[in-house]
Amino acid sequence: MITKRIIPCLDVKDGRVVKGVNFEGLNDVSSPVELAEFYSRCGADELVFYDITASSDGRKLFTDILCRTASKVFIPLTVGGGISSLEDFDRVLKCGADKVSVNSGAIRNPSLIYEAAKRYGSQCVVISADVKRAGGGFRVFANGGRVDTGLDAAEWIKRCVDSGAGEVVLNSIDTDGVKGGFDTQMLDALCSSLPVPVIASGGAGCAEDFIRLFKTLPWVDAGLAASVFHFGEVSIKELKRDMAAAGIPARI
């Protein structure tokens, strides 16, 4: 049986890891270099690095802090933020990323996913969808959750996968930072029939939330979280022991 992955997320702004609630009210947490090194040695399966204001600021991802962070990581590293061209893919891969996450850049240029998958392989292309309930359904938001694109989330995610995205990260804006549990309703509605790995993001508040996620939606491949790991509310090693005890396969 394939093990479930536990993935800490580094939301980076101005070279520092930050965290907020519902994508707002960002507070300083720590150095991404120090946190990356910590997670790499404490049992995380992968690590995600998002330069969260690159798209909204209309700039490229800061590669200096990324290079320093990647040098401390010995687990798969996914990087996103301001990715809008094949040149951006090339740049962050050369900095040490294993996979590249696209969001706003793909919304502006949907062919980017196909072009990147063709050049680098689908396993390298991750579609990160920031989704919120709006207009009686689920809609995709861009620029760090600031702009309602009007896109139907289910249609958009399927289109990205059909174009070559090899993995989906579903970020629930509604549950982000609230710590009330993952948005299983949204995940089930949007991702249950996808043929690629799905990572749930947004809402983790305790170890039980991860167990409930994998028990409720056994097809979900990974749980991603930030503040519960950053502030020591959940220990990754203890979480994985709890998962194993609950019959959920985990790399311990």
CSV table of C-alpha atoms in Angstrom, one decimal:
chain,number,residue,atom,x,y,z
A,1,MET,CA,0.0,0.0,0.0
A,2,ILE,CA,1.3,3.5,-0.9
A,3,THR,CA,2.3,5.5,2.1
A,4,LYS,CA,0.5,8.8,2.8
A,5,ARG,CA,2.7,11.9,2.7
A,6,ILE,CA,3.0,14.6,5.3
A,7,ILE,CA,4.2,17.9,3.8
A,8,PRO,CA,5.0,21.1,5.7
A,9,CYS,CA,4.5,24.3,3.7
A,10,LEU,CA,6.8,27.4,3.9
A,11,ASP,CA,4.8,30.5,2.9
A,12,VAL,CA,7.6,33.0,2.2
A,13,LYS,CA,7.2,36.8,2.1
A,14,ASP,CA,10.2,39.1,2.0
A,15,GLY,CA,12.5,36.2,2.8
A,16,ARG,CA,10.6,35.1,5.9
A,17,VAL,CA,8.1,32.4,6.6
A,18,VAL,CA,4.7,33.9,7.4
A,19,LYS,CA,1.3,32.5,8.3
A,20,GLY,CA,-2.2,34.0,8.4
A,21,VAL,CA,-5.9,33.0,8.4
A,22,ASN,CA,-7.9,32.7,5.2
A,23,PHE,CA,-4.9,34.0,3.3
A,24,GLU,CA,-5.0,37.2,5.3
A,25,GLY,CA,-3.3,38.8,8.4
A,26,LEU,CA,0.2,37.4,7.8
A,27,ASN,CA,2.5,37.1,10.8
A,28,ASP,CA,6.2,36.4,10.9
A,29,VAL,CA,7.2,32.9,11.8
A,30,SER,CA,10.8,32.0,11.1
A,31,SER,CA,13.6,31.7,8.6
A,32,PRO,CA,12.8,29.4,5.7
A,33,VAL,CA,16.3,28.1,5.7
A,34,GLU,CA,16.2,27.1,9.4
A,35,LEU,CA,12.7,25.6,9.0
A,36,ALA,CA,13.6,23.7,5.9
A,37,GLU,CA,16.6,22.1,7.6
A,38,PHE,CA,14.5,21.2,10.6
A,39,TYR,CA,11.7,19.5,8.5
A,40,SER,CA,14.2,17.7,6.4
A,41,ARG,CA,15.6,15.9,9.4
A,42,CYS,CA,12.4,15.4,11.4
A,43,GLY,CA,10.5,13.1,9.2
A,44,ALA,CA,8.7,15.2,6.6
A,45,ASP,CA,8.1,13.4,3.4
A,46,GLU,CA,8.3,16.5,1.2
A,47,LEU,CA,8.5,20.2,1.5
A,48,VAL,CA,6.7,23.0,-0.3
A,49,PHE,CA,8.2,26.5,-0.7
A,50,TYR,CA,5.8,29.3,-1.9
A,51,ASP,CA,6.9,32.8,-2.5
A,52,ILE,CA,3.4,34.0,-1.8
A,53,THR,CA,3.6,37.6,-3.0
A,54,ALA,CA,5.5,37.1,-6.2
A,55,SER,CA,2.4,36.9,-8.4
A,56,SER,CA,0.6,39.8,-6.7
A,57,ASP,CA,3.7,41.9,-6.8
A,58,GLY,CA,4.3,41.1,-10.4
A,59,ARG,CA,7.8,39.9,-9.9
A,60,LYS,CA,9.9,36.8,-10.2
A,61,LEU,CA,10.5,34.4,-7.3
A,62,PHE,CA,13.4,35.3,-5.1
A,63,THR,CA,16.0,32.8,-6.0
A,64,ASP,CA,18.7,33.7,-3.5
A,65,ILE,CA,16.6,32.5,-0.4
A,66,LEU,CA,15.4,29.5,-2.5
A,67,CYS,CA,18.9,28.4,-3.2
A,68,ARG,CA,19.9,28.6,0.5
A,69,THR,CA,16.7,26.8,1.5
A,70,ALA,CA,17.2,24.0,-1.1
A,71,SER,CA,20.7,23.4,0.1
A,72,LYS,CA,19.4,22.3,3.4
A,73,VAL,CA,16.7,20.0,2.1
A,74,PHE,CA,17.2,16.3,1.4
A,75,ILE,CA,13.6,15.4,0.7
A,76,PRO,CA,11.6,16.3,-2.5
A,77,LEU,CA,11.1,20.1,-2.7
A,78,THR,CA,8.2,21.8,-4.6
A,79,VAL,CA,8.5,25.5,-5.3
A,80,GLY,CA,5.9,28.0,-6.5
A,81,GLY,CA,5.2,31.7,-6.7
A,82,GLY,CA,5.5,34.0,-9.7
A,83,ILE,CA,5.8,31.0,-12.1
A,84,SER,CA,4.6,32.3,-15.5
A,85,SER,CA,7.0,30.9,-18.1
A,86,LEU,CA,9.2,27.9,-19.0
A,87,GLU,CA,12.1,30.1,-18.1
A,88,ASP,CA,10.7,30.4,-14.6
A,89,PHE,CA,10.5,26.6,-14.4
A,90,ASP,CA,14.1,26.3,-15.5
A,91,ARG,CA,15.3,28.9,-13.0
A,92,VAL,CA,13.7,27.3,-9.9
A,93,LEU,CA,14.7,23.8,-11.0
A,94,LYS,CA,18.3,24.9,-11.3
A,95,CYS,CA,18.0,26.4,-7.8
A,96,GLY,CA,17.3,22.9,-6.4
A,97,ALA,CA,13.5,22.4,-6.8
A,98,ASP,CA,12.3,18.9,-7.7
A,99,LYS,CA,8.8,20.0,-8.7
A,100,VAL,CA,7.3,23.3,-9.8
A,101,SER,CA,3.9,24.6,-8.6
A,102,VAL,CA,1.9,26.9,-10.9
A,103,ASN,CA,-1.2,28.8,-10.0
A,104,SER,CA,-1.8,32.4,-11.3
A,105,GLY,CA,0.7,31.9,-14.1
A,106,ALA,CA,-1.4,29.0,-15.5
A,107,ILE,CA,-4.6,31.0,-15.2
A,108,ARG,CA,-3.1,33.7,-17.3
A,109,ASN,CA,-1.6,31.3,-19.8
A,110,PRO,CA,-3.2,27.8,-19.6
A,111,SER,CA,-0.8,26.4,-22.3
A,112,LEU,CA,2.0,26.8,-19.8
A,113,ILE,CA,1.0,23.5,-18.1
A,114,TYR,CA,1.1,21.6,-21.4
A,115,GLU,CA,4.4,23.2,-22.4
A,116,ALA,CA,6.1,22.5,-19.1
A,117,ALA,CA,4.9,18.9,-18.9
A,118,LYS,CA,6.2,18.3,-22.5
A,119,ARG,CA,9.6,19.7,-21.6
A,120,TYR,CA,10.1,18.6,-18.0
A,121,GLY,CA,7.6,15.7,-17.6
A,122,SER,CA,4.3,15.6,-15.9
A,123,GLN,CA,5.9,14.5,-12.6
A,124,CYS,CA,7.5,18.0,-12.4
A,125,VAL,CA,4.3,20.0,-12.9
A,126,VAL,CA,2.1,20.7,-9.9
A,127,ILE,CA,-1.2,22.6,-10.3
A,128,SER,CA,-1.9,24.5,-7.1
A,129,ALA,CA,-5.5,25.7,-6.9
A,130,ASP,CA,-6.7,28.3,-4.4
A,131,VAL,CA,-10.4,27.6,-4.1
A,132,LYS,CA,-13.2,29.3,-2.2
A,133,ARG,CA,-17.0,28.9,-2.0
A,134,ALA,CA,-18.6,31.6,-4.1
A,135,GLY,CA,-21.6,32.1,-6.2
A,136,GLY,CA,-23.2,28.8,-5.0
A,137,GLY,CA,-20.2,26.7,-6.1
A,138,PHE,CA,-16.4,26.4,-5.9
A,139,ARG,CA,-14.3,29.1,-7.7
A,140,VAL,CA,-10.6,29.5,-8.4
A,141,PHE,CA,-8.8,32.6,-6.9
A,142,ALA,CA,-5.6,34.0,-8.1
A,143,ASN,CA,-2.8,36.3,-6.8
A,144,GLY,CA,-2.6,34.6,-3.4
A,145,GLY,CA,-6.4,34.4,-3.0
A,146,ARG,CA,-7.0,38.0,-3.8
A,147,VAL,CA,-8.7,37.8,-7.2
A,148,ASP,CA,-11.8,35.8,-8.0
A,149,THR,CA,-11.2,34.5,-11.5
A,150,GLY,CA,-14.7,33.3,-12.0
A,151,LEU,CA,-13.4,29.9,-13.0
A,152,ASP,CA,-15.3,26.9,-11.9
A,153,ALA,CA,-12.8,25.0,-9.8
A,154,ALA,CA,-13.7,21.4,-10.9
A,155,GLU,CA,-13.5,22.4,-14.6
A,156,TRP,CA,-10.3,24.2,-14.1
A,157,ILE,CA,-8.5,21.5,-12.2
A,158,LYS,CA,-9.6,18.8,-14.7
A,159,ARG,CA,-8.4,21.0,-17.5
A,160,CYS,CA,-5.0,21.3,-15.9
A,161,VAL,CA,-4.7,17.6,-15.3
A,162,ASP,CA,-5.7,16.9,-18.9
A,163,SER,CA,-3.0,19.3,-20.0
A,164,GLY,CA,-0.3,17.4,-18.2
A,165,ALA,CA,-0.2,18.4,-14.5
A,166,GLY,CA,1.0,15.4,-12.6
A,167,GLU,CA,-0.1,16.5,-9.2
A,168,VAL,CA,-2.8,18.7,-7.6
A,169,VAL,CA,-2.6,20.7,-4.5
A,170,LEU,CA,-6.1,21.9,-3.4
A,171,ASN,CA,-5.8,24.9,-1.1
A,172,SER,CA,-9.1,25.6,0.6
A,173,ILE,CA,-9.2,29.4,1.4
A,174,ASP,CA,-12.3,28.8,3.5
A,175,THR,CA,-10.4,26.6,6.0
A,176,ASP,CA,-6.9,28.0,5.7
A,177,GLY,CA,-5.4,28.7,9.1
A,178,VAL,CA,-8.8,28.1,10.9
A,179,LYS,CA,-7.6,24.7,12.3
A,180,GLY,CA,-11.0,23.1,12.2
A,181,GLY,CA,-9.9,20.2,9.9
A,182,PHE,CA,-9.3,19.7,6.2
A,183,ASP,CA,-12.1,20.7,3.8
A,184,THR,CA,-13.1,17.1,2.9
A,185,GLN,CA,-16.4,18.3,1.3
A,186,MET,CA,-14.5,20.5,-1.2
A,187,LEU,CA,-11.9,17.8,-1.8
A,188,ASP,CA,-14.5,15.2,-2.5
A,189,ALA,CA,-16.5,17.5,-4.8
A,190,LEU,CA,-13.5,18.5,-6.9
A,191,CYS,CA,-10.8,15.9,-6.8
A,192,SER,CA,-12.3,12.4,-6.1
A,193,SER,CA,-12.1,11.2,-9.8
A,194,LEU,CA,-8.7,12.7,-10.7
A,195,PRO,CA,-6.1,10.2,-12.1
A,196,VAL,CA,-3.2,12.0,-10.4
A,197,PRO,CA,-2.0,12.4,-6.8
A,198,VAL,CA,-4.0,14.9,-4.7
A,199,ILE,CA,-2.6,16.9,-1.8
A,200,ALA,CA,-5.1,18.4,0.7
A,201,SER,CA,-4.2,21.8,2.0
A,202,GLY,CA,-5.9,24.2,4.5
A,203,GLY,CA,-7.5,23.6,7.9
A,204,ALA,CA,-5.2,21.2,9.9
A,205,GLY,CA,-5.4,21.9,13.6
A,206,CYS,CA,-4.3,18.6,15.2
A,207,ALA,CA,-3.0,15.1,14.4
A,208,GLU,CA,-6.6,13.8,14.4
A,209,ASP,CA,-7.4,16.0,11.4
A,210,PHE,CA,-4.9,14.2,9.3
A,211,ILE,CA,-6.2,10.8,10.4
A,212,ARG,CA,-9.7,11.9,9.7
A,213,LEU,CA,-8.7,13.1,6.2
A,214,PHE,CA,-7.1,9.8,5.2
A,215,LYS,CA,-9.9,7.8,6.7
A,216,THR,CA,-12.7,9.8,5.1
A,217,LEU,CA,-11.0,10.2,1.7
A,218,PRO,CA,-8.6,7.3,1.4
A,219,TRP,CA,-7.7,8.3,-2.2
A,220,VAL,CA,-6.1,11.6,-0.9
A,221,ASP,CA,-2.3,11.1,-1.2
A,222,ALA,CA,-1.0,13.7,1.2
A,223,GLY,CA,-1.8,16.3,3.8
A,224,LEU,CA,-0.1,19.7,3.7
A,225,ALA,CA,0.0,22.1,6.6
A,226,ALA,CA,1.9,25.1,7.9
A,227,SER,CA,1.2,26.6,11.3
A,228,VAL,CA,0.5,23.4,13.3
A,229,PHE,CA,4.0,22.3,12.3
A,230,HIS,CA,5.7,25.7,12.6
A,231,PHE,CA,4.5,26.3,16.1
A,232,GLY,CA,5.0,22.7,17.4
A,233,GLU,CA,1.3,21.9,17.8
A,234,VAL,CA,1.8,18.7,15.8
A,235,SER,CA,5.0,16.7,15.8
A,236,ILE,CA,5.5,15.0,12.4
A,237,LYS,CA,7.1,11.9,14.1
A,238,GLU,CA,4.3,11.6,16.5
A,239,LEU,CA,1.7,12.2,13.8
A,240,LYS,CA,3.1,9.4,11.7
A,241,ARG,CA,3.1,7.0,14.7
A,242,ASP,CA,-0.6,7.9,15.3
A,243,MET,CA,-1.3,7.3,11.6
A,244,ALA,CA,0.3,3.9,11.7
A,245,ALA,CA,-1.6,3.0,14.8
A,246,ALA,CA,-4.8,4.0,13.0
A,247,GLY,CA,-3.9,1.7,10.1
A,248,ILE,CA,-2.8,4.5,7.7
A,249,PRO,CA,0.4,3.7,5.9
A,250,ALA,CA,3.2,6.2,6.7
A,251,ARG,CA,6.9,6.4,6.3
A,252,ILE,CA,8.3,6.3,9.8
